[in-house]
Short mmCIF file of C-alpha atoms and ligand atoms in Angstrom, two decimals:
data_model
loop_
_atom_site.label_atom_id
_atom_site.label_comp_id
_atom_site.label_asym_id
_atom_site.label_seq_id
_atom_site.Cartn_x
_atom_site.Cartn_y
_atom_site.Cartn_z
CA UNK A 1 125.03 85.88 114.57
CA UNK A 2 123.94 82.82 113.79
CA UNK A 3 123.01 81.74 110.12
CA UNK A 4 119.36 80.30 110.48
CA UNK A 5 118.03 77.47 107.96
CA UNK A 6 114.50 77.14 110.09
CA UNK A 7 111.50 76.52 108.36
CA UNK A 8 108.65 79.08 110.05
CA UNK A 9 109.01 80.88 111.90
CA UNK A 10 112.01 81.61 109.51
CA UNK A 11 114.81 84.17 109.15
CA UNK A 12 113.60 87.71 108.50
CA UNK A 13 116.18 90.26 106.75
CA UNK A 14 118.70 91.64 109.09
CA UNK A 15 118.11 94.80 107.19
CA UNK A 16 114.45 94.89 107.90
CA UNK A 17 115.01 93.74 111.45
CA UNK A 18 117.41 97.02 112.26
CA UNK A 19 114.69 99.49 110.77
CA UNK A 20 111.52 97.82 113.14
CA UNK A 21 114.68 98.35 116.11
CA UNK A 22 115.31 101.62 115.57
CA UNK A 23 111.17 102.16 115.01
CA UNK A 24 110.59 100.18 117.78
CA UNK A 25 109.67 102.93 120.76
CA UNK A 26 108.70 105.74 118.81
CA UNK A 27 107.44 105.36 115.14
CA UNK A 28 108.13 108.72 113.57
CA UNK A 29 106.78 111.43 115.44
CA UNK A 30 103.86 109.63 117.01
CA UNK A 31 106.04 109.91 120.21
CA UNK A 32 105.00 105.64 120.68
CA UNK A 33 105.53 102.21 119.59
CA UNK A 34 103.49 101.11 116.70
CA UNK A 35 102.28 98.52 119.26
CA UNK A 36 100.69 101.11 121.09
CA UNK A 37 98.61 103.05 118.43
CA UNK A 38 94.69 102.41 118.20
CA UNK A 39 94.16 100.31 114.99
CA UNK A 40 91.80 103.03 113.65
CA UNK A 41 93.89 106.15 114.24
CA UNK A 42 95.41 107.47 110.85
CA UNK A 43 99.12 106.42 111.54
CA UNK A 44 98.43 102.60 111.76
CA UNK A 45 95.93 103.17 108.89
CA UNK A 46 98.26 104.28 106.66
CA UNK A 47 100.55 101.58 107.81
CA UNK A 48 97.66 98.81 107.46
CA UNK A 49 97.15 100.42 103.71
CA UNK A 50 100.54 101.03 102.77
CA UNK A 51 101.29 97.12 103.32
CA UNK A 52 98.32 95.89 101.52
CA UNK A 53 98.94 98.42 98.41
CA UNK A 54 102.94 96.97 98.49
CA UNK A 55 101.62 93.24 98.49
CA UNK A 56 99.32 94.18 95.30
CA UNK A 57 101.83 95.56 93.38
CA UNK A 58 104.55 92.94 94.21
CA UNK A 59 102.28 90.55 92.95
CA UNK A 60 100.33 92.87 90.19
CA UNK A 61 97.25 91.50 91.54
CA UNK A 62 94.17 92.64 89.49
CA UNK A 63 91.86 95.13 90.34
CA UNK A 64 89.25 92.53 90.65
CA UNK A 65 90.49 90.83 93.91
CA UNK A 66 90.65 91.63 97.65
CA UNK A 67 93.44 91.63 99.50
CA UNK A 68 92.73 90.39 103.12
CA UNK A 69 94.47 89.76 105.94
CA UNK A 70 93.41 87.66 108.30
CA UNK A 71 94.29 85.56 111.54
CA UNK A 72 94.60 81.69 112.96
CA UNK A 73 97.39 81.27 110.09
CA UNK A 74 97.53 78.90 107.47
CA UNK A 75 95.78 76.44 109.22
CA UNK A 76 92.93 78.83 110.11
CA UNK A 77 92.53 79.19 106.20
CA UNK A 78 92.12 75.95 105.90
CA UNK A 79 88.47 76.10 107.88
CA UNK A 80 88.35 79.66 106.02
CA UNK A 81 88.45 78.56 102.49
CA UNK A 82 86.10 75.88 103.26
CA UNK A 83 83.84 77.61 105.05
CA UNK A 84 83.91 80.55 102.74
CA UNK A 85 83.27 78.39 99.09
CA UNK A 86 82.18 74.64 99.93
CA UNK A 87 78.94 75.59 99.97
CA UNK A 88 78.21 76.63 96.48
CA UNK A 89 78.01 73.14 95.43
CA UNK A 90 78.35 70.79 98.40
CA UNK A 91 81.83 69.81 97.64
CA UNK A 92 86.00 70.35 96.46
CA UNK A 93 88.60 68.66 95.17
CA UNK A 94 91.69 68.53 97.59
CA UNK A 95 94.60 67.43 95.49
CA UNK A 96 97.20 66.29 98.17
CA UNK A 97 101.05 65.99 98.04
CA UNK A 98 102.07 66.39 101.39
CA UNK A 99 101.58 67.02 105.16
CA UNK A 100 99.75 70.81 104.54
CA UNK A 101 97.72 69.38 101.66
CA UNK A 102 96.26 66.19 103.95
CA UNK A 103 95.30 68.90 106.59
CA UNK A 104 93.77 71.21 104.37
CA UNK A 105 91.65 68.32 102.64
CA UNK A 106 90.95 66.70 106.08
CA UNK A 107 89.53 70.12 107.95
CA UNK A 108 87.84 70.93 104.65
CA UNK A 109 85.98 67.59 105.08
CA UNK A 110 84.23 69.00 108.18
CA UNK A 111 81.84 71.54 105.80
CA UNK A 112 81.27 69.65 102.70
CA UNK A 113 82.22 66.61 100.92
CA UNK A 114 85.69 66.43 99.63
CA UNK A 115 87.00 64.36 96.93
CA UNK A 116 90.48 63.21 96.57
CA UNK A 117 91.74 63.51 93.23
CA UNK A 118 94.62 61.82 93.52
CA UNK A 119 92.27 58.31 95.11
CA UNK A 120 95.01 56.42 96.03
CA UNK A 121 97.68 57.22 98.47
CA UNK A 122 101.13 57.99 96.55
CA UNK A 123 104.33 56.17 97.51
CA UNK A 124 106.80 58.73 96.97
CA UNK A 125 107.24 62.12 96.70
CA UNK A 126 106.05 64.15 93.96
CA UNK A 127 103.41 66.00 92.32
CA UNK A 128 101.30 63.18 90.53
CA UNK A 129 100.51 63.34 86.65
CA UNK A 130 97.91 65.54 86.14
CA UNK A 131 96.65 62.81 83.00
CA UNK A 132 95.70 60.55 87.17
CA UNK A 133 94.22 63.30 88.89
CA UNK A 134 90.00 62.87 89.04
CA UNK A 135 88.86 66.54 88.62
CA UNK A 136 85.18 66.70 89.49
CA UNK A 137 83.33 69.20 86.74
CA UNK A 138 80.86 69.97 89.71
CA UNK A 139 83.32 71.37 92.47
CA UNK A 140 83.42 74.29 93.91
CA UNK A 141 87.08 74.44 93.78
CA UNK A 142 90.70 72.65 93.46
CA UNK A 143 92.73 73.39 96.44
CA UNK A 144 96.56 72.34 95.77
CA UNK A 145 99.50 73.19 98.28
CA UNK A 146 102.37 75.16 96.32
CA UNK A 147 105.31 73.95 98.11
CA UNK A 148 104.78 71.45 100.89
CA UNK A 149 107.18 72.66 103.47
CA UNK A 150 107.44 69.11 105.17
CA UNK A 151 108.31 67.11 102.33
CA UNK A 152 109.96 69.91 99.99
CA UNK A 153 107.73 69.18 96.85
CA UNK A 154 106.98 72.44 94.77
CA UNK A 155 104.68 72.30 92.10
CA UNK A 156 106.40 73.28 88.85
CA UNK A 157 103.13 74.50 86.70
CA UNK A 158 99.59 75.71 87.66
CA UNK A 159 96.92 72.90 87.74
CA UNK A 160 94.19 73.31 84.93
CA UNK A 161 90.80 73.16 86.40
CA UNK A 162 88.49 73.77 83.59
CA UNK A 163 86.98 77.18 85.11
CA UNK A 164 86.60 75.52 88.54
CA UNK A 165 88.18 77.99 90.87
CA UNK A 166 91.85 77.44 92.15
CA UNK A 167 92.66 77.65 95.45
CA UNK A 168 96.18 77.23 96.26
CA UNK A 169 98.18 77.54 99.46
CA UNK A 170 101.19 79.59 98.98
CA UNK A 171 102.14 79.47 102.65
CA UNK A 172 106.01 78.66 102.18
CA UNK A 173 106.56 80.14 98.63
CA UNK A 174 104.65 83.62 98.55
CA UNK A 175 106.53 86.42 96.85
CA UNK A 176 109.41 83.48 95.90
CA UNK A 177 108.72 84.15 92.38
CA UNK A 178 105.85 85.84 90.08
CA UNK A 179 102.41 84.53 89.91
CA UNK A 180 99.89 85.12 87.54
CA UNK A 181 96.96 85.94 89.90
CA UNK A 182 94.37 85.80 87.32
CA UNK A 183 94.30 81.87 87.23
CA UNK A 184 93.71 81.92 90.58
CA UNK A 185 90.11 81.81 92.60
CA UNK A 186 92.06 82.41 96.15
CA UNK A 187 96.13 82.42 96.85
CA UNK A 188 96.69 82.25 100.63
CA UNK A 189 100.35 82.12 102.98
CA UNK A 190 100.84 82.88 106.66
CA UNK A 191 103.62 85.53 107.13
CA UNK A 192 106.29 83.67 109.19
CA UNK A 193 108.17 81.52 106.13
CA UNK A 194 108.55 84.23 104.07
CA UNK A 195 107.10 87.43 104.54
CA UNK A 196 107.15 88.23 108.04
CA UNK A 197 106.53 87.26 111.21
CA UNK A 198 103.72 84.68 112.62
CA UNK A 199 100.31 86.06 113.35
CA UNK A 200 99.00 87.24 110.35
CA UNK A 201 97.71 85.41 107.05
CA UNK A 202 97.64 87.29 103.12
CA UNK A 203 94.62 86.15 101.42
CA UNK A 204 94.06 87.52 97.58
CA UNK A 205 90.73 86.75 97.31
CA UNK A 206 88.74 87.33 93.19
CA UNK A 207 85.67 89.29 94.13
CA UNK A 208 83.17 86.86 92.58
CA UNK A 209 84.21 84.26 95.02
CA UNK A 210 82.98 86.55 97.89
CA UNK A 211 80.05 86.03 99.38
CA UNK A 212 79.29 82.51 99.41
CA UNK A 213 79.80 81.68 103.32
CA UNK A 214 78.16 78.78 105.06
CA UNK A 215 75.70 80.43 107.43
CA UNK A 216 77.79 79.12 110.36
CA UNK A 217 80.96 80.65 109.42
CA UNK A 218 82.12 83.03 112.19
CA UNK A 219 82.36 86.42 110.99
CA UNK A 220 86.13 87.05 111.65
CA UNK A 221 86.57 83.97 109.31
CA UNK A 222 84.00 85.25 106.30
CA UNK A 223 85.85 86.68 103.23
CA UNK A 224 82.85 89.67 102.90
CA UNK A 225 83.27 90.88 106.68
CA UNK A 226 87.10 90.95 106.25
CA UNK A 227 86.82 92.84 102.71
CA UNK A 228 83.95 95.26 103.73
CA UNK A 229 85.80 96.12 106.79
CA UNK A 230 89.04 96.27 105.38
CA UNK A 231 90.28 93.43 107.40
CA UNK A 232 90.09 95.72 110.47
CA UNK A 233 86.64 93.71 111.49
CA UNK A 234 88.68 93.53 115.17
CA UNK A 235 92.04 94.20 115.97
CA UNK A 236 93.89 93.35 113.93
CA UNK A 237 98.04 92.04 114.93
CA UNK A 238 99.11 95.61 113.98
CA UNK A 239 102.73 95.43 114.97
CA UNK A 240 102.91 91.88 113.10
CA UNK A 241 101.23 93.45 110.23
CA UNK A 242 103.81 96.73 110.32
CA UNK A 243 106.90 94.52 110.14
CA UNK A 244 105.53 92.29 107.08
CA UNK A 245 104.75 95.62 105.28
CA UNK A 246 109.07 95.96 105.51
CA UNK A 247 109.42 93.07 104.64
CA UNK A 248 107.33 93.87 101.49
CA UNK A 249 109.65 96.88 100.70
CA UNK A 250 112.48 95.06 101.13
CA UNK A 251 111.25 92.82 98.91
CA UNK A 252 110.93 96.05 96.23
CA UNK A 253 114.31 96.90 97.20
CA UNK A 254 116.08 93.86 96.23
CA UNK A 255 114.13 94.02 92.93
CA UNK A 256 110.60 92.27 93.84
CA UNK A 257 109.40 88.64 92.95
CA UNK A 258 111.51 88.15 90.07
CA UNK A 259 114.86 89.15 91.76
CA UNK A 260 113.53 86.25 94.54
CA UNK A 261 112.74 83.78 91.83
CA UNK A 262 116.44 83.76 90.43
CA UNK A 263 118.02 83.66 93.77
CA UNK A 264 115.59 80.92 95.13
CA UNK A 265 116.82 78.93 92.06
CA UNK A 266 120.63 79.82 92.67
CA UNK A 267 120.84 78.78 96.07
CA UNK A 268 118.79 75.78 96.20
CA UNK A 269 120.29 74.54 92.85
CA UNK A 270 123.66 74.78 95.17
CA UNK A 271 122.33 72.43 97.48
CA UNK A 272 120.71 70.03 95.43
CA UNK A 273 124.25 70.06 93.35
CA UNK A 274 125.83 68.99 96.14
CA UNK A 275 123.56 66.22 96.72
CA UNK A 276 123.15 65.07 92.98
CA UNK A 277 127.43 64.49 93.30
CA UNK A 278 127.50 62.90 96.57
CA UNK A 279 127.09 59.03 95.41
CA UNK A 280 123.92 58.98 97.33
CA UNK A 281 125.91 60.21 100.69
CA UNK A 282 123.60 63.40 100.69
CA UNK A 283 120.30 61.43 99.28
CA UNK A 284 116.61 63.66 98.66
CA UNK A 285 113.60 61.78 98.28
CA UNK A 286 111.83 64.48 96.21
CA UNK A 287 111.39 63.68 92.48
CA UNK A 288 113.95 66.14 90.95
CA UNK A 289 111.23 68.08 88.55
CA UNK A 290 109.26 69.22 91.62
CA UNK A 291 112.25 69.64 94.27
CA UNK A 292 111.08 73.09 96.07
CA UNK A 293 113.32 75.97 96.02
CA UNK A 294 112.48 76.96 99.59
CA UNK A 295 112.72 73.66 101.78
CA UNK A 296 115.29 71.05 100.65
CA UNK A 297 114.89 67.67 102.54
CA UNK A 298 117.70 65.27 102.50
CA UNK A 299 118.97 62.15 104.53
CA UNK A 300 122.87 61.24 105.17
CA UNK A 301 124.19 58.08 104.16
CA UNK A 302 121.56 56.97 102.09
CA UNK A 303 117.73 56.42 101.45
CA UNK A 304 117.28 55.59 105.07
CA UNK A 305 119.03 57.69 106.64
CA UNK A 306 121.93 57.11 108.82
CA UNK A 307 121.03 58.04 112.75
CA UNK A 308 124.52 58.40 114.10
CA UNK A 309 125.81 60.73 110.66
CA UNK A 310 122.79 62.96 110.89
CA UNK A 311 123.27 63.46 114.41
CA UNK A 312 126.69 64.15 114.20
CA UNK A 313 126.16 66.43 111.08
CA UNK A 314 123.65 68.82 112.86
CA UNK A 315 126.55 68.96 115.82
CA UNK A 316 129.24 69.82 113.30
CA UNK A 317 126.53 72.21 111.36
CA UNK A 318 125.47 73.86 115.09
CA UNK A 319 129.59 74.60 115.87
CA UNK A 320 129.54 76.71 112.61
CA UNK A 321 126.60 78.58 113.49
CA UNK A 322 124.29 76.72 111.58
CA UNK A 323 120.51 76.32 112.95
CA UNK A 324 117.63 74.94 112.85
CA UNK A 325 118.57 71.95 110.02
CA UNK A 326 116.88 69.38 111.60
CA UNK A 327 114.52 67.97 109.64
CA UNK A 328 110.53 67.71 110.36
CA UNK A 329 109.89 65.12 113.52
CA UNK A 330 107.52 63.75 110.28
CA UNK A 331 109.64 62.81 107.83
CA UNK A 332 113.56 62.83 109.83
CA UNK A 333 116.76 63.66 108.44
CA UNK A 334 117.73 67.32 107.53
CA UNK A 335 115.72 70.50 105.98
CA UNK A 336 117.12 73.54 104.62
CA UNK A 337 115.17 76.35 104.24
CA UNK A 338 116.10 78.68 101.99
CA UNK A 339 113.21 81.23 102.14
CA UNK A 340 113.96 84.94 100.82
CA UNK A 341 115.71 86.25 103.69
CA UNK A 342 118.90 83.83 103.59
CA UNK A 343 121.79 84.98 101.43
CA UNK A 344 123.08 83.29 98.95
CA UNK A 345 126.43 83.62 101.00
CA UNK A 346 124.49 81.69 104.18
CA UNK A 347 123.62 78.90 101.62
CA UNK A 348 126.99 78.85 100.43
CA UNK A 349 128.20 77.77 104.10
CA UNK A 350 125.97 75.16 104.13
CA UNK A 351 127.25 74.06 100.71
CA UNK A 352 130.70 73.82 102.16
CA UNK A 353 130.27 72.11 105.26
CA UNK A 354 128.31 69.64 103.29
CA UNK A 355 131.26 68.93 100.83
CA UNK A 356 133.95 69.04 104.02
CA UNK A 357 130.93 66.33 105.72
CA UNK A 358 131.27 64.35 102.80
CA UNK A 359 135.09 63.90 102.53
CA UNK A 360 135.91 63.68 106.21
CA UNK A 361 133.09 60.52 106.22
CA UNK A 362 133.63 58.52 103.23
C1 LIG B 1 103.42 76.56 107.93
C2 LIG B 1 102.41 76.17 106.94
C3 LIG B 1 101.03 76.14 107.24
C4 LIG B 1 100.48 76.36 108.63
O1 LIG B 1 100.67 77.60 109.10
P1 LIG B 1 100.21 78.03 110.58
O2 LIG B 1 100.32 79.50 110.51
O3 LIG B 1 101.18 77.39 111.53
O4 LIG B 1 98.83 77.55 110.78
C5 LIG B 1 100.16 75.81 106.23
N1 LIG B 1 100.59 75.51 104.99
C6 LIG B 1 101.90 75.52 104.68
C7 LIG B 1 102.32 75.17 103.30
C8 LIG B 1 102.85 75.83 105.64
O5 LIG B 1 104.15 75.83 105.32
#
């Protein structure tokens, strides 16, 4: 086995991976695959209901929001949510802090006008003051990116919008730690960072926001079709959708959201200790008050970066089993990502090859 620090698709628990094998050709006593069942026979029904009813109580969602789930990923959300609210006033506020954010705001601007609230481009890497950001009274929402997976910025609070609904994009830190749903117009996160594999998206959707569609909008992308139909409107990935619902209850098993929170924190505070002692050897560009949890970005042998170390740390990493540590073709150097499914003992590896790095190179 290898120990696997890749940022989506991402490491899914061993634990849940042995269940879907030994599920895998005949679920129960259906006598077939899950793969294999019509998507409106009662088996994958249950299935399809049993998942949605785990997500809502993992993240004690209110009675008054939908959960959806829908395809084309994030980045199909990002037409989605556009598509689905822009039109109530002609425009949004796209607060952006990173790669996911700038894609969000720049699809967005297809269906409406978008406004930057943060006008001018920011040099490093961080969440800007909230006393710079231009919130425009007249919106019809704020759209923020939780954690931007690129750059590893997490926000550490929940923007205040005034009553303007919140849309956030909780792609690469869903059920990482608790949320209070009820400040929020629409949460959205494709499955494969950290609840599952790719091909399906959670939306959590408050029901006043429903409805509101540009005319174009196709109808597998309109919030009403998926919530009137259940989000079985087509066919939906049912196998994709069967493993996340595991990966829900192992989620419950380990002691839900909270449990996730405090381990998130342990292991990435190990990494970023490591850094914070190396003399700038191990150097992260992230302001430390936003510093995600889930993806931590650094470069070897200082702000720049040092080609030849990196390299030869990734080699040294690889030997040990370590994968996927590579940093974003974007932004270089190294990510870890330290989504739900990686152990705290798998982080502590890391942790130790990057002290051993250290001494053997300084
Ligand atoms: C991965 C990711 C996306 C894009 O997801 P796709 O399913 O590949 O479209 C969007 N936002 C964030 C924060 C991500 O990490």
């Amino acid at each position: 086995m290898v120990v696997n620090f890749g940022a989506g698709p991402a490491k899914l628990p061993r634990e849940v991976l042995l269940e879907v094998q030994k599920e895998l050709v005949e679920y129960g006593t259906n006598g077939m695959s899950v793969m294999e069942m019509s998507h409106r026979g009662s088996s994958y029904m249950k299935i399809h209901n049993d998942t949605l009813e785990l997500a809502r109580e993992l993240l004690k969602v209110p009675d008054n929001y939908k959960i959806l789930l829908m395809q084309g990923g994030g980045t199909g959300l990002f037409a989605a949510v556009a598509m689905n609210l822009i039109g109530r006033t002609g425009t949004a506020d796209y607060l952006v802090t990173g790669s996911w954010s700038t894609k969000a705001a720049k699809e967005a601007a297809k269906y409406g006008k978008v406004n930057q609230v943060v006008p001018k481009p920011v040099k490093h890497i961080c969440v800007p003051n909230p006393k710079e950001w231009k919130l425009d009274p007249k919106a019809s929402y704020v759209y923020y990116c939780d954690n931007e997976t690129i750059e590893g910025v997490e926000f550490n609070f929940v923007p205040q919008t005034n009553d303007v609904p919140l849309v956030v994009d909780m792609s690469s830190n869903i059920m990482s730690k608790p949320v209070d749903v009820k400040k929020f117009g629409v949460i959205f996160a494709c499955a494969q960072k950290n609840i599952g594999p790719s091909g399906i998206t959670l939306v959590i959707v408050r029901e006043d926001l429903i409805g509101h569609h540009l005319p174009i909008t196709p109808a597998i992308l309109e919030f009403s079709m998926n919530a009137k139909e259940n989000s079985i409107y087509n066919t939906p990935p049912t196998f994709i959708i069967y493993v996340m619902g595991r990966v829900f209850a192992w989620i419950k098993r380990q002691g839900g959201v909270e449990k996730m929170h405090q381990v998130a924190l342990k292991k990435s505070n190990m990494i970023y200790e490591v850094i914070a002692k190396s003399n700038d050897f191990y150097y992260c560009p992230v302001e430390r008050e936003v510093r995600s949890r889930m993806n931590v970005p650094f470069r070897i042998g200082g702000a720049g970066g040092n080609d030849a170390l990196e390299k030869e740390f990734l080699k040294g990493a690889e030997a040990l089993g370590m994968q996927q540590l590579k940093g974003h073709r974007l932004v270089g150097g190294i990510r870890a990502s330290l989504y739900n499914a990686v152990t705290v003992e798998e982080t502590e590896a890391l942790r130790k090859f990057m002290l051993e790095f250290h001494t053997k190179n300084s």
